[in-house]
Amino acid sequence: MTSDISLFVNPAAGRGRGAHAAQPAASALRAAGFSVRTILGRDPEDALHRARDAVRDGTGALIAVGGDGMVGLALQAVAGTGTPLGVVAVGTGNDFARCLGLPVRDPAAGGRLAADALKGSHMRDVDLGRAAGRWFGTVLASGFDSRVNDRGNRMRWPAGRLKYDLAMLAELAAFRPVPYRITLDDGTPLHTEATLVAVGNGPSYGGGMKICPAADPGDGLLDVTVVGDCGRATLLKVFPRVYTGSHVHHPKVTVHRAAKVELAAPATTGYADGEPLGPLPLTVECVPAAVRVLVR
């Protein structure tokens, strides 16, 4: 394996943590004898183009420094190529790293782990989800939570987490369950009124919200969590339980497993790894062992 390693950096991740995280991660890799180059882009499209060039040119690993959005962008470059993906998780959510037991918000530890993994060939082939031509590692969300994202993305003020808290309150006031058509593995479609439907390759999104708590990125299947026709009062009771995963025991919640999921619902956007994919309908597939990840 080549000793040339590429750091794929999002300077804005975690309110600026990405820019500061690159240096200790790079130092840990250089101390282990690796040659490190940093990839920055003018925008996500340019950054992805540069990352794909590095993979094509034979980089020994592409190491994403940032949050789940940066990991998601890196997946578009490395999935299906055999080039290892490292993760230095310094974003807001870091759910992909949490799922794989990688260090969170400790860039020096993340860099050391990547170096040790490369030297010792400590790697794991994990599944990915794929929808609308895009790979994702954690969860595809649709319904109430995606509408909160839609509203938050339209708001120019305030900034940060408060914007999405206000967007959630606004959506709670206006939200009604949506008629979904859910098809699992080309079976008979399920028609149901749902508050949200999440398709998980991994268990969590949003910084540890275990919406699909039993999802395993190594089993070749996707977990589908359907929160039924909740009113506002029920949703307010059920939603906080997502942090422990105990919401799946509520009578309004059902969980399915499938290798392929088709979702259709009116006026509903799908988000994967926190990024918008586009409006439903969407077909989601699990691709087994789609990416090789540096692990402990």
C-alpha positions as MATLAB code, in Angstrom:
seq = 'MTSDISLFVNPAAGRGRGAHAAQPAASALRAAGFSVRTILGRDPEDALHRARDAVRDGTGALIAVGGDGMVGLALQAVAGTGTPLGVVAVGTGNDFARCLGLPVRDPAAGGRLAADALKGSHMRDVDLGRAAGRWFGTVLASGFDSRVNDRGNRMRWPAGRLKYDLAMLAELAAFRPVPYRITLDDGTPLHTEATLVAVGNGPSYGGGMKICPAADPGDGLLDVTVVGDCGRATLLKVFPRVYTGSHVHHPKVTVHRAAKVELAAPATTGYADGEPLGPLPLTVECVPAAVRVLVR';
ca = [
       0.000    0.000    0.000;
       1.255    3.486   -0.838;
       2.297    5.710    2.070;
       0.622    8.747    0.457;
      -2.561    9.566    2.380;
      -5.213   12.173    1.541;
      -6.961   14.252    4.219;
     -10.372   15.338    2.925;
     -11.192   18.382    5.037;
     -14.329   20.394    5.696;
     -13.057   23.571    7.414;
     -16.568   24.563    8.507;
     -17.476   21.271   10.219;
     -18.555   21.531   13.851;
     -18.548   25.341   13.774;
     -14.941   25.511   12.685;
     -13.584   22.376   14.372;
     -12.772   20.872   10.973;
     -10.099   23.478   10.211;
      -8.406   22.940   13.594;
      -8.752   19.149   13.447;
      -6.750   18.678   10.260;
      -3.416   19.613   11.866;
      -3.329   17.093   14.782;
      -4.721   14.367   12.512;
      -2.045   15.057    9.907;
       0.651   15.207   12.581;
      -0.349   11.773   13.900;
      -0.198   10.286   10.398;
       3.166   11.907    9.597;
       4.599   10.684   12.906;
       3.675    7.168   11.762;
       5.639    7.641    8.546;
       2.892    8.599    6.121;
       3.040   11.366    3.546;
      -0.089   13.512    3.893;
      -1.734   15.831    1.411;
      -4.803   17.910    2.205;
      -7.799   18.144   -0.111;
      -9.930   21.280    0.099;
     -12.514   22.384   -2.412;
     -14.124   25.674   -3.327;
     -17.499   24.005   -2.822;
     -18.768   20.418   -2.344;
     -18.728   19.683   -6.076;
     -15.128   20.821   -6.457;
     -14.089   18.979   -3.283;
     -15.631   15.732   -4.538;
     -13.912   16.135   -7.907;
     -10.548   16.496   -6.126;
     -11.250   13.513   -3.864;
     -12.122   11.332   -6.846;
      -8.895   12.402   -8.530;
      -6.928   11.351   -5.441;
      -8.631    7.942   -5.400;
      -8.019    7.467   -9.118;
      -4.359    8.412   -8.656;
      -3.921    5.674   -6.048;
      -4.000    7.391   -2.662;
      -3.449    4.900    0.170;
      -6.545    6.142    1.993;
      -9.028    8.991    1.909;
      -9.536   10.330    5.431;
     -12.611   12.518    5.935;
     -12.127   15.269    8.525;
     -15.511   16.664    9.480;
     -18.981   15.411   10.253;
     -21.452   13.080    8.610;
     -21.866   15.438    5.661;
     -18.139   15.203    4.906;
     -18.168   11.438    5.378;
     -21.131   11.269    3.010;
     -19.213   13.263    0.411;
     -16.165   11.021    0.849;
     -18.337    7.948    0.309;
     -19.164    9.194   -3.177;
     -15.433    9.026   -3.969;
     -14.426    5.725   -2.343;
     -17.479    3.440   -2.437;
     -16.858    0.438   -4.637;
     -13.190    1.320   -5.268;
     -11.363   -0.602   -2.519;
      -9.640    2.592   -1.349;
      -9.902    2.671    2.464;
     -11.937    5.394    4.143;
     -10.725    6.912    7.394;
     -12.869    9.146    9.583;
     -11.687   11.946   11.865;
     -15.069   12.825   13.329;
     -15.276   16.466   14.404;
     -18.715   17.453   13.149;
     -21.962   18.055   14.953;
     -23.502   14.596   14.581;
     -20.718   12.081   13.836;
     -23.174    9.182   13.609;
     -21.150    7.175   11.097;
     -18.147    7.244   13.437;
     -20.305    6.381   16.461;
     -21.735    3.389   14.629;
     -18.248    1.983   13.997;
     -16.812    2.789   17.420;
     -14.393    5.441   16.134;
     -13.139    8.423   18.188;
     -15.426   11.444   18.211;
     -14.134   15.030   18.516;
     -10.599   13.879   19.227;
      -8.696   14.508   15.981;
      -5.315   13.340   17.287;
      -6.869   10.021   18.360;
      -8.623    9.775   15.018;
      -5.355   10.313   13.187;
      -3.531    7.749   15.332;
      -6.274    5.193   14.788;
      -6.086    5.708   11.017;
      -2.297    5.308   11.080;
      -2.454    2.161   13.225;
      -5.204    0.713   11.044;
      -3.193    1.284    7.869;
      -0.053   -0.241    9.355;
      -1.899   -3.218   10.819;
      -4.472   -3.631    8.043;
      -7.298   -3.122   10.540;
     -10.140   -2.579    8.120;
     -13.805   -3.496    7.927;
     -15.952   -3.820    4.824;
     -19.327   -2.263    5.619;
     -22.617   -1.923    3.799;
     -23.921    1.316    2.362;
     -27.328    2.509    1.331;
     -27.875    3.877   -2.150;
     -30.701    6.104   -3.352;
     -31.072    8.609   -6.178;
     -27.563    7.723   -7.348;
     -26.019    8.661   -3.993;
     -24.328    6.514   -1.354;
     -25.127    6.977    2.333;
     -23.769    5.430    5.502;
     -26.268    6.243    8.248;
     -29.988    6.963    7.779;
     -32.331    8.126    5.050;
     -35.043   10.203    6.737;
     -38.409   11.307    5.414;
     -41.538   12.836    6.894;
     -41.615   15.012    9.987;
     -37.848   15.234   10.449;
     -37.179   15.953    6.781;
     -39.839   18.694    6.856;
     -38.031   20.251    9.821;
     -34.859   20.196    7.716;
     -36.702   21.717    4.762;
     -38.057   24.546    6.899;
     -34.730   25.102    8.667;
     -32.889   25.296    5.351;
     -35.290   28.007    4.188;
     -34.770   30.120    7.317;
     -32.084   32.800    7.173;
     -32.309   33.545   10.893;
     -31.361   32.501   13.536;
     -28.176   30.491   13.025;
     -27.111   27.119   14.357;
     -29.184   24.683   16.392;
     -31.750   27.328   17.416;
     -32.895   27.610   13.818;
     -33.842   23.940   13.724;
     -35.474   24.099   17.171;
     -37.724   26.886   15.880;
     -38.344   24.956   12.664;
     -39.412   21.922   14.734;
     -41.875   24.006   16.741;
     -43.334   25.439   13.539;
     -43.673   21.989   11.987;
     -45.286   20.589   15.139;
     -47.956   23.270   14.900;
     -48.716   22.517   11.246;
     -47.850   18.857   10.754;
     -50.289   16.130    9.787;
     -49.453   12.480    9.021;
     -48.702   11.766    5.367;
     -50.050    8.904    3.228;
     -47.081    6.623    2.430;
     -46.684    3.715    0.082;
     -43.865    1.460    1.338;
     -42.657   -1.506   -0.707;
     -40.180   -3.961    0.809;
     -38.131   -6.229   -1.485;
     -40.649   -5.881   -4.348;
     -43.423   -7.284   -2.145;
     -46.995   -6.087   -1.773;
     -47.033   -2.327   -1.107;
     -47.997   -1.185    2.375;
     -50.279    1.861    2.388;
     -50.214    3.711    5.691;
     -50.520    7.126    7.286;
     -47.132    7.915    8.824;
     -45.494   10.741   10.734;
     -42.067    9.692    9.532;
     -40.282    6.816    7.838;
     -36.551    6.273    8.346;
     -34.402    3.770    6.460;
     -31.270    2.906    8.403;
     -28.017    1.370    7.255;
     -26.752    2.405   10.686;
     -28.713    3.005   13.881;
     -28.599    6.760   14.416;
     -28.768   10.214   12.939;
     -28.768   13.759   14.285;
     -25.973   13.155   16.778;
     -27.036    9.934   18.478;
     -30.794    9.746   17.831;
     -31.261    5.965   17.530;
     -34.110    6.024   15.059;
     -33.210    2.508   13.778;
     -31.573    1.127   16.938;
     -30.962   -2.428   15.684;
     -29.567   -1.451   12.266;
     -26.249   -3.173   11.516;
     -24.074   -1.944    8.623;
     -22.709   -5.453    8.158;
     -25.848   -7.570    7.723;
     -26.801   -6.753    4.125;
     -30.172   -5.322    5.179;
     -31.783   -1.969    5.892;
     -33.943   -1.313    8.961;
     -37.128    0.621    8.244;
     -38.711    2.475   11.171;
     -42.270    3.660   10.571;
     -43.791    6.095   13.075;
     -47.532    5.917   12.417;
     -50.300    8.475   12.514;
     -49.287   10.293   15.688;
     -50.963   13.439   16.872;
     -48.816   16.226   18.254;
     -49.196   15.099   21.863;
     -48.170   11.530   21.046;
     -45.270   12.679   18.883;
     -43.973   14.853   21.733;
     -44.017   11.773   23.987;
     -42.510    9.367   21.467;
     -39.822   11.478   19.833;
     -37.573   12.007   22.921;
     -37.375    8.217   23.304;
     -35.417    8.081   20.072;
     -32.244    8.897   22.040;
     -32.424    5.509   23.759;
     -34.054    3.612   20.905;
     -37.014    2.699   23.132;
     -39.483    4.418   20.775;
     -39.632    1.178   18.766;
     -41.708   -0.373   21.568;
     -44.496    2.206   21.209;
     -47.651    0.827   19.546;
     -47.520    3.550   16.884;
     -44.042    2.418   15.754;
     -43.279   -0.569   13.520;
     -39.905   -1.822   12.264;
     -39.235   -3.772    9.060;
     -36.069   -5.153    7.458;
     -35.343   -5.400    3.760;
     -32.542   -5.179    1.215;
     -34.601   -2.854   -0.985;
     -37.162   -0.251    0.057;
     -39.374    1.922   -2.121;
     -40.891    4.996   -0.471;
     -43.590    7.207   -1.944;
     -45.374   10.101   -0.244;
     -46.647   13.480   -1.463;
     -44.689   16.686   -0.850;
     -41.978   14.862    1.129;
     -38.206   15.180    0.772;
     -35.709   12.407    1.523;
     -32.512   13.278    3.418;
     -29.557   10.884    3.719;
     -26.548   11.538    5.971;
     -28.229   14.886    6.626;
     -28.139   15.960    2.958;
     -31.223   16.375    0.736;
     -31.659   13.685   -1.921;
     -34.815   15.069   -3.463;
     -38.545   14.421   -3.289;
     -40.121   11.016   -2.842;
     -40.670    8.554   -4.474;
     -37.214    7.087   -3.837;
     -35.861    3.569   -4.130;
     -33.305    2.670   -1.464;
     -31.020   -0.348   -1.760;
     -28.483   -1.888    0.599;
     -25.165   -2.605   -1.122;
     -23.227   -5.139    0.985;
     -19.533   -4.480    1.737;
     -19.572   -1.349   -0.406;
     -16.776    0.496    1.399;
     -13.634   -0.433    3.351;
     -13.282    1.571    6.564;
     -10.248    2.010    8.829;
     -11.233    0.738   12.308;
      -9.639   -0.157   15.650;
];
